[in-house]
Amino acid sequence: MKTYHFDISGEVQPTLEVVEAVDDAAAARQALLLLSEILRDRALSASATVILRIIVRDDGGRRIWEGAASGRA
């Protein structure tokens, strides 16, 4: 297992999540699932547009994946 860092920003308090994954592809999939979960939760609890961004880095700081999403309740 490898350690990855998820930098989450947007219309949420900037957050750093540290996760374990088998490889880069698995880390990117976990990030996508986390992004959609946060977006869904924020959209259900707010009546405004929600914008999120997530960057996945490995332990060496190399950027593995970057994604953004937005939604409106």
Tab-separated table of N, CA, C and O in Angstrom:
chain	number	residue	atom	x	y	z
A	1	MET	N	0.849	-1.180	0.000
A	1	MET	CA	0.000	0.000	0.000
A	1	MET	C	0.892	1.241	0.000
A	1	MET	O	1.952	1.245	0.618
A	2	LYS	N	0.409	2.276	-0.671
A	2	LYS	CA	1.116	3.551	-0.728
A	2	LYS	C	0.262	4.617	-0.054
A	2	LYS	O	-0.962	4.500	0.003
A	3	THR	N	0.906	5.669	0.406
A	3	THR	CA	0.199	6.788	1.035
A	3	THR	C	-0.004	7.896	0.006
A	3	THR	O	0.911	8.230	-0.746
A	4	TYR	N	-1.209	8.461	0.000
A	4	TYR	CA	-1.559	9.559	-0.901
A	4	TYR	C	-2.184	10.688	-0.095
A	4	TYR	O	-2.792	10.463	0.950
A	5	HIS	N	-2.044	11.895	-0.614
A	5	HIS	CA	-2.593	13.087	0.034
A	5	HIS	C	-3.635	13.699	-0.898
A	5	HIS	O	-3.351	13.935	-2.070
A	6	PHE	N	-4.837	13.927	-0.366
A	6	PHE	CA	-5.923	14.547	-1.120
A	6	PHE	C	-6.088	15.969	-0.601
A	6	PHE	O	-6.466	16.177	0.551
A	7	ASP	N	-5.795	16.958	-1.448
A	7	ASP	CA	-6.011	18.367	-1.104
A	7	ASP	C	-7.382	18.760	-1.629
A	7	ASP	O	-7.596	18.778	-2.844
A	8	ILE	N	-8.298	19.082	-0.716
A	8	ILE	CA	-9.674	19.405	-1.087
A	8	ILE	C	-9.899	20.888	-0.846
A	8	ILE	O	-9.601	21.404	0.231
A	9	SER	N	-10.432	21.583	-1.854
A	9	SER	CA	-10.700	23.015	-1.715
A	9	SER	C	-11.963	23.358	-2.488
A	9	SER	O	-12.573	22.509	-3.117
A	10	GLY	N	-12.337	24.609	-2.446
A	10	GLY	CA	-13.551	25.081	-3.111
A	10	GLY	C	-14.414	25.793	-2.095
A	10	GLY	O	-13.908	26.551	-1.269
A	11	GLU	N	-15.680	25.516	-2.132
A	11	GLU	CA	-16.612	26.161	-1.214
A	11	GLU	C	-16.737	25.374	0.086
A	11	GLU	O	-17.809	25.300	0.677
A	12	VAL	N	-15.643	24.781	0.490
A	12	VAL	CA	-15.527	24.086	1.775
A	12	VAL	C	-14.222	24.544	2.398
A	12	VAL	O	-13.351	25.076	1.722
A	13	GLN	N	-14.077	24.318	3.668
A	13	GLN	CA	-12.815	24.640	4.314
A	13	GLN	C	-11.726	23.760	3.704
A	13	GLN	O	-11.903	22.548	3.592
A	14	PRO	N	-10.601	24.353	3.272
A	14	PRO	CA	-9.532	23.519	2.706
A	14	PRO	C	-9.162	22.386	3.661
A	14	PRO	O	-9.006	22.592	4.859
A	15	THR	N	-9.054	21.189	3.106
A	15	THR	CA	-8.835	19.995	3.913
A	15	THR	C	-7.766	19.135	3.268
A	15	THR	O	-7.669	19.060	2.048
A	16	LEU	N	-6.998	18.457	4.091
A	16	LEU	CA	-6.033	17.478	3.609
A	16	LEU	C	-6.440	16.122	4.162
A	16	LEU	O	-6.554	15.943	5.375
A	17	GLU	N	-6.698	15.179	3.273
A	17	GLU	CA	-7.004	13.804	3.659
A	17	GLU	C	-5.796	12.949	3.298
A	17	GLU	O	-5.229	13.099	2.214
A	18	VAL	N	-5.410	12.063	4.175
A	18	VAL	CA	-4.320	11.124	3.895
A	18	VAL	C	-4.940	9.743	3.797
A	18	VAL	O	-5.645	9.313	4.709
A	19	VAL	N	-4.712	9.072	2.656
A	19	VAL	CA	-5.318	7.761	2.419
A	19	VAL	C	-4.267	6.765	1.959
A	19	VAL	O	-3.197	7.146	1.500
A	20	GLU	N	-4.598	5.505	2.077
A	20	GLU	CA	-3.753	4.410	1.596
A	20	GLU	C	-4.441	3.801	0.383
A	20	GLU	O	-5.656	3.611	0.375
A	21	ALA	N	-3.653	3.497	-0.640
A	21	ALA	CA	-4.189	2.851	-1.837
A	21	ALA	C	-3.126	1.928	-2.416
A	21	ALA	O	-1.933	2.117	-2.172
A	22	VAL	N	-3.566	0.965	-3.204
A	22	VAL	CA	-2.666	-0.010	-3.807
A	22	VAL	C	-1.752	0.649	-4.844
A	22	VAL	O	-0.571	0.359	-4.925
A	23	ASP	N	-2.332	1.549	-5.671
A	23	ASP	CA	-1.552	2.204	-6.721
A	23	ASP	C	-2.190	3.544	-7.076
A	23	ASP	O	-3.202	3.933	-6.494
A	24	ASP	N	-1.593	4.242	-8.053
A	24	ASP	CA	-2.080	5.564	-8.447
A	24	ASP	C	-3.524	5.520	-8.945
A	24	ASP	O	-4.328	6.394	-8.618
A	25	ALA	N	-3.854	4.509	-9.731
A	25	ALA	CA	-5.205	4.406	-10.275
A	25	ALA	C	-6.234	4.221	-9.162
A	25	ALA	O	-7.306	4.828	-9.189
A	26	ALA	N	-5.915	3.412	-8.175
A	26	ALA	CA	-6.827	3.203	-7.048
A	26	ALA	C	-6.983	4.493	-6.248
A	26	ALA	O	-8.085	4.815	-5.783
A	27	ALA	N	-5.913	5.257	-6.093
A	27	ALA	CA	-5.986	6.537	-5.375
A	27	ALA	C	-6.882	7.512	-6.130
A	27	ALA	O	-7.695	8.224	-5.525
A	28	ALA	N	-6.766	7.550	-7.445
A	28	ALA	CA	-7.612	8.435	-8.252
A	28	ALA	C	-9.078	8.036	-8.142
A	28	ALA	O	-9.960	8.892	-8.031
A	29	ARG	N	-9.358	6.741	-8.144
A	29	ARG	CA	-10.748	6.276	-7.980
A	29	ARG	C	-11.300	6.674	-6.617
A	29	ARG	O	-12.451	7.112	-6.495
A	30	GLN	N	-10.487	6.513	-5.567
A	30	GLN	CA	-10.922	6.917	-4.220
A	30	GLN	C	-11.203	8.413	-4.179
A	30	GLN	O	-12.164	8.858	-3.553
A	31	ALA	N	-10.363	9.201	-4.839
A	31	ALA	CA	-10.553	10.650	-4.867
A	31	ALA	C	-11.852	11.014	-5.574
A	31	ALA	O	-12.591	11.888	-5.112
A	32	LEU	N	-12.138	10.351	-6.680
A	32	LEU	CA	-13.367	10.620	-7.413
A	32	LEU	C	-14.593	10.279	-6.572
A	32	LEU	O	-15.562	11.038	-6.535
A	33	LEU	N	-14.544	9.159	-5.879
A	33	LEU	CA	-15.664	8.787	-5.000
A	33	LEU	C	-15.833	9.795	-3.863
A	33	LEU	O	-16.957	10.187	-3.538
A	34	LEU	N	-14.721	10.222	-3.281
A	34	LEU	CA	-14.783	11.216	-2.206
A	34	LEU	C	-15.340	12.538	-2.722
A	34	LEU	O	-16.189	13.152	-2.080
A	35	LEU	N	-14.899	12.965	-3.894
A	35	LEU	CA	-15.383	14.199	-4.499
A	35	LEU	C	-16.889	14.152	-4.709
A	35	LEU	O	-17.613	15.082	-4.345
A	36	SER	N	-17.389	13.057	-5.257
A	36	SER	CA	-18.835	12.946	-5.502
A	36	SER	C	-19.620	12.872	-4.200
A	36	SER	O	-20.721	13.424	-4.095
A	37	GLU	N	-19.066	12.219	-3.178
A	37	GLU	CA	-19.744	12.143	-1.877
A	37	GLU	C	-19.847	13.520	-1.226
A	37	GLU	O	-20.905	13.905	-0.725
A	38	ILE	N	-18.759	14.272	-1.236
A	38	ILE	CA	-18.775	15.620	-0.648
A	38	ILE	C	-19.735	16.510	-1.415
A	38	ILE	O	-20.525	17.250	-0.822
A	39	LEU	N	-19.698	16.447	-2.734
A	39	LEU	CA	-20.585	17.262	-3.565
A	39	LEU	C	-22.045	16.946	-3.267
A	39	LEU	O	-22.860	17.846	-3.088
A	40	ARG	N	-22.377	15.665	-3.186
A	40	ARG	CA	-23.751	15.260	-2.894
A	40	ARG	C	-24.202	15.772	-1.524
A	40	ARG	O	-25.276	16.351	-1.377
A	41	ASP	N	-23.352	15.578	-0.513
A	41	ASP	CA	-23.702	16.023	0.842
A	41	ASP	C	-23.883	17.530	0.914
A	41	ASP	O	-24.809	18.022	1.538
A	42	ARG	N	-22.982	18.280	0.273
A	42	ARG	CA	-23.078	19.748	0.290
A	42	ARG	C	-24.307	20.221	-0.476
A	42	ARG	O	-24.979	21.140	-0.057
A	43	ALA	N	-24.595	19.587	-1.601
A	43	ALA	CA	-25.750	19.985	-2.405
A	43	ALA	C	-27.058	19.711	-1.667
A	43	ALA	O	-28.009	20.489	-1.773
A	44	LEU	N	-27.101	18.633	-0.899
A	44	LEU	CA	-28.317	18.316	-0.156
A	44	LEU	C	-28.541	19.256	1.018
A	44	LEU	O	-29.677	19.494	1.426
A	45	SER	N	-27.462	19.798	1.561
A	45	SER	CA	-27.605	20.648	2.742
A	45	SER	C	-27.586	22.137	2.424
A	45	SER	O	-27.794	22.954	3.310
A	46	ALA	N	-27.350	22.515	1.182
A	46	ALA	CA	-27.307	23.932	0.814
A	46	ALA	C	-28.186	24.149	-0.414
A	46	ALA	O	-28.395	23.244	-1.201
A	47	SER	N	-28.674	25.358	-0.557
A	47	SER	CA	-29.519	25.642	-1.716
A	47	SER	C	-28.774	26.493	-2.737
A	47	SER	O	-29.374	27.138	-3.565
A	48	ALA	N	-27.474	26.489	-2.678
A	48	ALA	CA	-26.663	27.271	-3.601
A	48	ALA	C	-25.776	26.337	-4.428
A	48	ALA	O	-25.720	25.139	-4.201
A	49	THR	N	-25.072	26.908	-5.360
A	49	THR	CA	-24.122	26.148	-6.162
A	49	THR	C	-22.934	25.737	-5.299
A	49	THR	O	-22.446	26.505	-4.490
A	50	VAL	N	-22.499	24.524	-5.479
A	50	VAL	CA	-21.359	23.983	-4.734
A	50	VAL	C	-20.251	23.681	-5.737
A	50	VAL	O	-20.495	23.030	-6.750
A	51	ILE	N	-19.048	24.158	-5.462
A	51	ILE	CA	-17.906	23.914	-6.327
A	51	ILE	C	-16.788	23.303	-5.488
A	51	ILE	O	-16.451	23.832	-4.430
A	52	LEU	N	-16.233	22.200	-5.947
A	52	LEU	CA	-15.160	21.508	-5.222
A	52	LEU	C	-14.009	21.196	-6.163
A	52	LEU	O	-14.210	20.986	-7.355
A	53	ARG	N	-12.828	21.120	-5.592
A	53	ARG	CA	-11.630	20.730	-6.345
A	53	ARG	C	-10.811	19.802	-5.462
A	53	ARG	O	-10.705	20.019	-4.257
A	54	ILE	N	-10.234	18.782	-6.072
A	54	ILE	CA	-9.395	17.854	-5.318
A	54	ILE	C	-8.132	17.554	-6.124
A	54	ILE	O	-8.192	17.399	-7.345
A	55	ILE	N	-7.012	17.549	-5.442
A	55	ILE	CA	-5.725	17.213	-6.048
A	55	ILE	C	-5.152	16.027	-5.273
A	55	ILE	O	-5.110	16.062	-4.047
A	56	VAL	N	-4.737	14.999	-5.994
A	56	VAL	CA	-4.149	13.811	-5.384
A	56	VAL	C	-2.644	13.857	-5.611
A	56	VAL	O	-2.193	13.996	-6.749
A	57	ARG	N	-1.892	13.760	-4.513
A	57	ARG	CA	-0.433	13.738	-4.587
A	57	ARG	C	0.081	12.481	-3.902
A	57	ARG	O	-0.530	12.004	-2.950
A	58	ASP	N	1.209	11.980	-4.402
A	58	ASP	CA	1.829	10.852	-3.721
A	58	ASP	C	2.709	11.375	-2.589
A	58	ASP	O	2.800	12.592	-2.379
A	59	ASP	N	3.358	10.483	-1.861
A	59	ASP	CA	4.192	10.889	-0.722
A	59	ASP	C	5.344	11.804	-1.128
A	59	ASP	O	5.817	12.597	-0.332
A	60	GLY	N	5.773	11.699	-2.380
A	60	GLY	CA	6.855	12.550	-2.864
A	60	GLY	C	6.386	13.905	-3.350
A	60	GLY	O	7.185	14.722	-3.785
A	61	GLY	N	5.071	14.152	-3.299
A	61	GLY	CA	4.517	15.426	-3.736
A	61	GLY	C	4.144	15.477	-5.209
A	61	GLY	O	3.655	16.493	-5.686
A	62	ARG	N	4.351	14.375	-5.919
A	62	ARG	CA	4.001	14.320	-7.341
A	62	ARG	C	2.487	14.317	-7.505
A	62	ARG	O	1.776	13.543	-6.858
A	63	ARG	N	1.977	15.184	-8.382
A	63	ARG	CA	0.539	15.260	-8.638
A	63	ARG	C	0.116	14.069	-9.483
A	63	ARG	O	0.600	13.865	-10.582
A	64	ILE	N	-0.809	13.266	-8.953
A	64	ILE	CA	-1.292	12.053	-9.608
A	64	ILE	C	-2.564	12.318	-10.407
A	64	ILE	O	-2.738	11.838	-11.516
A	65	TRP	N	-3.468	13.080	-9.804
A	65	TRP	CA	-4.777	13.304	-10.405
A	65	TRP	C	-5.337	14.606	-9.875
A	65	TRP	O	-5.056	15.000	-8.730
A	66	GLU	N	-6.110	15.268	-10.687
A	66	GLU	CA	-6.783	16.509	-10.273
A	66	GLU	C	-8.176	16.513	-10.864
A	66	GLU	O	-8.365	16.142	-12.023
A	67	GLY	N	-9.144	16.889	-10.064
A	67	GLY	CA	-10.510	16.914	-10.547
A	67	GLY	C	-11.309	18.026	-9.883
A	67	GLY	O	-10.942	18.528	-8.838
A	68	ALA	N	-12.381	18.402	-10.531
A	68	ALA	CA	-13.275	19.425	-10.005
A	68	ALA	C	-14.703	19.039	-10.355
A	68	ALA	O	-14.940	18.335	-11.330
A	69	ALA	N	-15.605	19.510	-9.528
A	69	ALA	CA	-17.023	19.231	-9.776
A	69	ALA	C	-17.849	20.367	-9.204
A	69	ALA	O	-17.417	21.079	-8.299
A	70	SER	N	-19.023	20.532	-9.757
A	70	SER	CA	-19.948	21.524	-9.222
A	70	SER	C	-21.357	20.974	-9.322
A	70	SER	O	-21.634	20.077	-10.120
A	71	GLY	N	-22.217	21.504	-8.510
A	71	GLY	CA	-23.594	21.059	-8.496
A	71	GLY	C	-24.482	22.106	-7.869
A	71	GLY	O	-24.014	23.017	-7.193
A	72	ARG	N	-25.746	22.016	-8.137
A	72	ARG	CA	-26.713	22.960	-7.582
A	72	ARG	C	-27.889	22.173	-7.060
A	72	ARG	O	-28.403	21.278	-7.718
A	73	ALA	N	-28.301	22.502	-5.849
A	73	ALA	CA	-29.429	21.795	-5.225
A	73	ALA	C	-30.735	22.235	-5.822
A	73	ALA	O	-30.876	23.292	-6.356
